[in-house]
Amino acid sequence: MPQPSPPPPPRPASRRRDPAARTVVMLAFEGARLLDVTGPLEVFSVAARLGGRYEIRLCSPDGRPVTTASGARLAVDTDVPELSAHPLDTVLVPGAEELAQGRFPPGLLDAVRALAARSRRVASVCAGAFALAGAGLLDGRRATTHWRHTATLAARHPTLTVDPDALYVRDGDLFTSAGVCAGIDLALALVEADEGPDLAREVARDLVVFMQRPGGQSQFSVPARTPRPRHDALRALLDAIAADPAADHSNPALAARAGLSARHLTRLFRAHTGTTPAGYVEAVRLEAAQTLLANGETATATARRTGIGTDESLRRLFLRRLGVTPSAYRARFHTTIR
């Protein structure tokens, strides 16, 4: 007797929608960087588990599984046409090396436009900024991306103002972030904006990450992003500044230490570091202050130990360079690492 044909596989249960939940959509595509996808998704997933009102969707342009840059294959739960029929809260676009090279997977830019038209805000991770720019969303805006690609982004999209050193940048309802892990920083900032700092801090604790690096914080430390000068005297000065930021590093003191005139020293600094002696010293002192505050030091002691001087000088410096007060910075970092 002929064998009966097997029953069809069960249809997935229809997803129940919570009308009060914010729908967060990650748009995956062929060649996307895995951590660009999973890092921010983990932030929102943990936030939902801890009480945040989020509904998380992972989609691809056509609803098919995608293979990431690492070779890991991701099964998605929906496609763009299904999602673009509903109001969305947040759309996240990950990065891929191909995007920075001007190569976009089929349907990606149309998918970005369709989802953006239905969402409250759109965010990119790493080279995902190229997809936002390619879709026309960043015209006349400020943005950032991975440090390796900032010059390319600026050259390819001249109406775009690129911040080459920020961890993430907000311009209205558009958010862009730097490389890979900065996507986690951005996701934490979005959770904080939605649900408040307490929940965002709990998410950071759960993930054992900092809560959260301010967007204006540099992608690299000052010594790491400064080319090593070939001039021996200047190299010694940079080492001395990094070793003891609180010492007397005024222009006359540095010039005397190097056996150079103050004017010649300034020319050397500009040629080799791209900034003045005072600008370099300020950047190193700011980083030292960030470290001390993160370790629980008071603002008064931090200002004294870094050579910044007074509490008010420290406050003005933090607001000008990071957009946050020292007390707010200390609360974010110190609470997380306790």
Coordinates of C-alpha atoms in Angstrom, one line a residue:
M1 CA 0.0 0.0 0.0
P2 CA 1.2 3.5 -0.7
Q3 CA 2.5 5.3 2.3
P4 CA 0.6 8.4 3.3
S5 CA 2.5 11.6 2.6
P6 CA 3.9 13.3 5.7
P7 CA 1.9 16.1 7.2
P8 CA 3.1 19.6 6.4
P9 CA 5.3 21.3 9.0
P10 CA 3.4 23.3 11.5
R11 CA 3.0 27.0 10.7
P12 CA 4.7 29.3 13.2
A13 CA 2.4 30.7 15.7
S14 CA 1.3 34.3 14.9
R15 CA 3.3 36.8 16.9
R16 CA 1.3 38.6 19.5
R17 CA 1.9 42.3 19.4
D18 CA 2.0 44.3 22.5
P19 CA 0.6 47.7 21.5
A20 CA 2.6 49.5 24.2
A21 CA 5.9 47.9 23.2
R22 CA 8.5 49.6 21.1
T23 CA 9.3 47.6 18.0
V24 CA 13.1 47.4 17.5
V25 CA 14.1 46.0 14.1
M26 CA 17.6 44.8 13.1
L27 CA 18.1 44.6 9.4
A28 CA 20.4 41.8 8.7
F29 CA 21.9 41.2 5.2
E30 CA 24.6 39.0 3.5
G31 CA 28.0 39.8 4.7
A32 CA 27.0 41.9 7.8
R33 CA 29.4 41.8 10.7
L34 CA 28.1 39.4 13.3
L35 CA 28.7 41.5 16.4
D36 CA 27.2 44.6 14.7
V37 CA 24.0 42.5 14.6
T38 CA 24.1 40.6 17.9
G39 CA 25.6 43.3 20.2
P40 CA 22.8 45.9 20.0
L41 CA 20.2 43.1 19.8
E42 CA 21.5 41.7 23.1
V43 CA 21.2 45.1 24.7
F44 CA 17.5 45.4 23.8
S45 CA 16.8 41.8 24.6
V46 CA 18.2 42.1 28.1
A47 CA 16.4 45.4 28.5
A48 CA 13.1 43.6 27.6
R49 CA 13.8 40.8 30.1
L50 CA 14.5 43.4 32.8
G51 CA 11.2 45.2 32.2
G52 CA 11.7 47.4 29.2
R53 CA 8.8 47.5 26.7
Y54 CA 10.5 46.2 23.6
E55 CA 9.5 43.9 20.8
I56 CA 12.6 42.7 18.9
R57 CA 12.5 41.7 15.3
L58 CA 15.4 40.3 13.1
C59 CA 14.7 40.7 9.4
S60 CA 16.4 40.5 6.1
P61 CA 15.3 42.3 2.9
D62 CA 13.6 39.2 1.5
G63 CA 13.0 37.2 4.7
R64 CA 15.7 34.6 3.8
P65 CA 18.5 33.6 6.2
V66 CA 21.8 35.5 5.8
T67 CA 25.4 34.5 6.2
T68 CA 27.5 37.0 8.2
A69 CA 31.1 38.0 7.5
S70 CA 32.3 35.5 10.0
G71 CA 30.5 32.7 8.3
A72 CA 27.8 32.3 10.9
R73 CA 24.3 31.9 9.4
L74 CA 21.4 33.8 10.9
A75 CA 17.8 32.8 10.6
V76 CA 15.5 35.8 10.5
D77 CA 11.9 35.9 11.6
T78 CA 10.4 38.2 9.0
D79 CA 11.0 40.3 5.9
V80 CA 10.9 44.1 5.1
P81 CA 7.5 44.2 3.4
E82 CA 5.8 42.6 6.4
L83 CA 7.4 45.0 8.8
S84 CA 7.0 48.1 6.8
A85 CA 3.2 47.6 7.0
H86 CA 3.3 48.5 10.7
P87 CA 4.6 51.5 12.7
L88 CA 8.1 50.9 14.0
D89 CA 10.1 52.5 16.8
T90 CA 13.8 51.8 16.0
V91 CA 15.6 50.4 12.9
L92 CA 19.2 49.3 13.3
V93 CA 21.5 48.8 10.3
P94 CA 24.7 46.8 10.9
G95 CA 27.9 47.3 9.0
A96 CA 30.0 45.3 6.5
E97 CA 33.3 46.0 4.8
E98 CA 31.6 45.8 1.4
L99 CA 29.4 48.8 2.3
A100 CA 32.5 51.0 2.7
Q101 CA 33.7 49.9 -0.7
G102 CA 30.4 51.0 -2.3
R103 CA 29.0 47.5 -2.8
F104 CA 25.5 47.0 -1.4
P105 CA 23.7 43.7 -1.3
P106 CA 20.6 43.5 -3.5
G107 CA 17.6 45.2 -2.0
L108 CA 19.5 46.7 1.0
L109 CA 19.1 50.4 0.2
D110 CA 15.4 50.0 -0.7
A111 CA 14.9 48.0 2.6
V112 CA 16.6 50.8 4.6
R113 CA 14.3 53.4 2.9
A114 CA 11.1 51.4 3.5
L115 CA 11.9 50.7 7.2
A116 CA 13.0 54.3 7.9
A117 CA 9.8 55.6 6.5
R118 CA 7.8 53.7 9.2
S119 CA 10.2 54.2 12.1
R120 CA 10.6 56.9 14.8
R121 CA 14.4 56.7 14.6
V122 CA 17.1 54.9 12.6
A123 CA 20.6 53.9 13.8
S124 CA 23.6 52.4 12.2
V125 CA 26.5 50.4 13.5
C126 CA 30.0 50.8 12.1
A127 CA 30.0 50.9 8.3
G128 CA 26.2 50.7 8.4
A129 CA 26.4 54.5 8.0
F130 CA 27.3 53.9 4.4
A131 CA 23.9 52.2 3.9
L132 CA 22.1 55.2 5.6
A133 CA 24.0 57.6 3.4
G134 CA 23.4 55.5 0.3
A135 CA 19.7 55.5 1.0
G136 CA 19.8 59.3 1.2
L137 CA 19.0 59.5 4.9
L138 CA 22.2 61.4 5.9
D139 CA 22.2 64.2 3.4
G140 CA 23.1 67.4 5.3
R141 CA 23.5 65.5 8.6
R142 CA 26.3 64.8 11.1
A143 CA 27.5 61.2 11.4
T144 CA 30.3 58.9 12.3
T145 CA 31.5 55.5 11.4
H146 CA 34.5 53.2 12.0
W147 CA 37.7 55.2 12.2
R148 CA 39.1 53.4 9.2
H149 CA 36.3 54.6 7.0
T150 CA 35.6 58.1 8.1
A151 CA 37.6 59.8 5.3
T152 CA 35.9 57.6 2.7
L153 CA 32.4 58.4 4.1
A154 CA 33.2 62.2 4.0
A155 CA 34.6 62.0 0.4
R156 CA 31.7 59.9 -1.0
H157 CA 29.0 62.1 0.6
P158 CA 30.2 65.7 0.7
T159 CA 27.0 67.1 2.1
L160 CA 27.5 64.9 5.2
T161 CA 29.5 66.3 8.2
V162 CA 31.6 63.4 9.5
D163 CA 32.9 63.3 13.1
P164 CA 35.9 61.1 12.7
D165 CA 36.5 60.5 16.4
A166 CA 33.1 60.1 18.1
L167 CA 31.8 56.8 19.5
Y168 CA 28.3 57.7 18.3
V169 CA 26.6 60.8 16.9
R170 CA 22.9 61.8 17.1
D171 CA 21.4 64.2 14.5
G172 CA 17.7 64.4 15.2
D173 CA 16.1 61.0 14.6
L174 CA 19.3 59.5 13.1
F175 CA 22.1 57.9 15.0
T176 CA 25.4 56.6 13.7
S177 CA 28.1 54.8 15.7
A178 CA 31.7 53.8 15.3
G179 CA 33.2 50.4 15.0
V180 CA 31.6 47.2 16.3
C181 CA 31.5 47.6 20.1
A182 CA 30.4 51.2 19.8
G183 CA 27.0 49.7 18.7
I184 CA 26.6 48.5 22.2
D185 CA 27.3 51.9 23.6
L186 CA 24.7 53.4 21.2
A187 CA 22.1 50.8 22.1
L188 CA 22.6 51.5 25.8
A189 CA 22.1 55.2 25.1
L190 CA 18.9 54.5 23.3
V191 CA 17.6 52.3 26.1
E192 CA 18.5 55.1 28.6
A193 CA 16.6 57.6 26.5
D194 CA 13.6 55.3 26.4
E195 CA 13.5 53.8 29.8
G196 CA 15.8 55.9 32.0
P197 CA 19.3 55.4 33.4
D198 CA 18.4 52.8 36.0
L199 CA 17.3 50.2 33.5
A200 CA 20.2 51.0 31.1
R201 CA 22.6 50.6 34.0
E202 CA 21.1 47.2 34.9
V203 CA 21.5 46.1 31.3
A204 CA 25.1 47.2 31.3
R205 CA 25.7 45.3 34.5
D206 CA 24.1 42.2 33.1
L207 CA 26.4 42.4 30.0
V208 CA 29.4 43.4 32.1
V209 CA 30.1 46.5 30.0
F210 CA 30.6 50.1 30.8
M211 CA 27.4 52.2 31.3
Q212 CA 27.9 53.9 28.9
R213 CA 30.7 55.7 27.1
P214 CA 29.4 59.1 26.1
G215 CA 29.0 59.5 22.4
G216 CA 31.6 62.3 22.2
Q217 CA 34.3 60.1 23.8
S218 CA 37.2 59.3 21.5
Q219 CA 37.4 56.0 19.7
F220 CA 41.1 55.7 20.8
S221 CA 43.3 57.0 23.6
V222 CA 45.4 60.1 22.9
P223 CA 48.8 58.2 22.7
A224 CA 47.3 55.4 20.7
R225 CA 45.8 57.7 18.0
T226 CA 48.9 60.0 17.9
P227 CA 51.5 59.0 15.3
R228 CA 54.9 58.3 17.0
P229 CA 57.1 61.4 16.1
R230 CA 60.5 60.8 14.7
H231 CA 61.8 63.9 16.5
D232 CA 63.6 62.6 19.7
A233 CA 62.9 65.6 21.9
L234 CA 59.2 65.7 21.0
R235 CA 58.9 61.9 21.5
A236 CA 60.4 62.4 25.0
L237 CA 57.9 65.2 25.8
L238 CA 54.9 63.1 24.7
D239 CA 56.1 60.3 27.0
A240 CA 56.5 62.7 29.9
I241 CA 53.0 64.2 29.5
A242 CA 51.5 60.7 29.4
A243 CA 53.5 59.6 32.5
D244 CA 52.5 62.6 34.6
P245 CA 49.7 64.7 33.3
A246 CA 49.6 66.9 36.4
A247 CA 53.1 68.2 36.0
D248 CA 54.0 71.6 34.6
H249 CA 53.4 71.2 30.9
S250 CA 53.0 74.8 30.0
N251 CA 54.4 75.8 26.6
P252 CA 57.5 77.6 28.2
A253 CA 58.2 74.6 30.5
L254 CA 57.9 72.1 27.6
A255 CA 60.1 74.2 25.4
A256 CA 62.8 74.6 28.1
R257 CA 62.7 70.8 28.7
A258 CA 63.2 70.1 25.0
G259 CA 65.9 72.9 24.5
L260 CA 63.8 74.6 21.9
S261 CA 62.1 77.9 21.5
A262 CA 58.4 78.0 22.3
R263 CA 57.6 78.9 18.7
H264 CA 59.6 76.0 17.2
L265 CA 58.0 73.6 19.7
T266 CA 54.5 74.7 18.6
R267 CA 55.5 74.1 15.0
L268 CA 56.8 70.6 15.8
F269 CA 53.7 69.7 17.7
R270 CA 51.4 70.8 14.9
A271 CA 53.5 69.0 12.3
H272 CA 53.7 65.7 14.3
T273 CA 50.5 65.6 16.3
G274 CA 48.1 67.9 14.5
T275 CA 47.5 70.1 17.5
T276 CA 49.2 72.6 19.8
P277 CA 51.2 71.6 23.0
A278 CA 48.3 73.0 25.1
G279 CA 45.7 71.0 23.0
Y280 CA 47.7 67.8 23.4
V281 CA 48.2 68.3 27.2
E282 CA 44.5 69.0 27.6
A283 CA 43.5 65.8 25.8
V284 CA 45.8 63.7 27.9
R285 CA 44.5 65.3 31.1
L286 CA 40.9 64.8 30.1
E287 CA 41.6 61.0 29.6
A288 CA 43.3 60.8 32.9
A289 CA 40.4 62.5 34.5
Q290 CA 38.0 60.1 32.9
T291 CA 40.0 57.2 34.4
L292 CA 40.0 58.6 37.9
L293 CA 36.3 59.4 37.9
A294 CA 35.5 55.9 36.6
N295 CA 37.6 54.5 39.5
G296 CA 35.5 56.5 42.0
E297 CA 37.6 59.6 42.6
T298 CA 35.9 62.8 43.5
A299 CA 35.8 65.7 41.1
T300 CA 38.0 67.9 43.3
A301 CA 40.7 65.2 43.6
T302 CA 40.5 64.5 39.9
A303 CA 41.0 68.1 39.0
R304 CA 44.0 68.4 41.3
R305 CA 45.6 65.1 40.3
T306 CA 45.4 65.7 36.6
G307 CA 46.6 69.2 36.6
I308 CA 43.2 70.6 35.4
G309 CA 43.0 72.7 38.5
T310 CA 39.6 73.5 39.9
D311 CA 36.2 71.8 40.0
E312 CA 34.9 74.5 37.7
S313 CA 37.7 74.0 35.2
L314 CA 37.0 70.3 35.2
R315 CA 33.3 70.8 34.6
R316 CA 33.9 73.2 31.7
L317 CA 36.3 70.8 30.1
F318 CA 33.9 67.8 30.4
L319 CA 31.0 69.8 29.0
R320 CA 33.0 71.2 26.1
R321 CA 34.7 67.9 25.1
L322 CA 32.2 65.2 26.2
G323 CA 28.9 66.9 26.6
V324 CA 28.4 65.6 30.2
T325 CA 29.4 66.9 33.6
P326 CA 32.1 65.1 35.7
S327 CA 29.4 63.9 38.2
A328 CA 27.3 62.4 35.4
Y329 CA 30.3 60.7 33.9
R330 CA 31.3 59.3 37.3
A331 CA 27.8 58.0 38.0
R332 CA 27.7 56.2 34.7
F333 CA 31.0 54.5 34.9
H334 CA 31.6 54.0 38.6
T335 CA 28.2 52.4 39.2
T336 CA 28.7 49.9 36.4
I337 CA 32.1 48.6 37.5
R338 CA 31.4 48.3 41.2

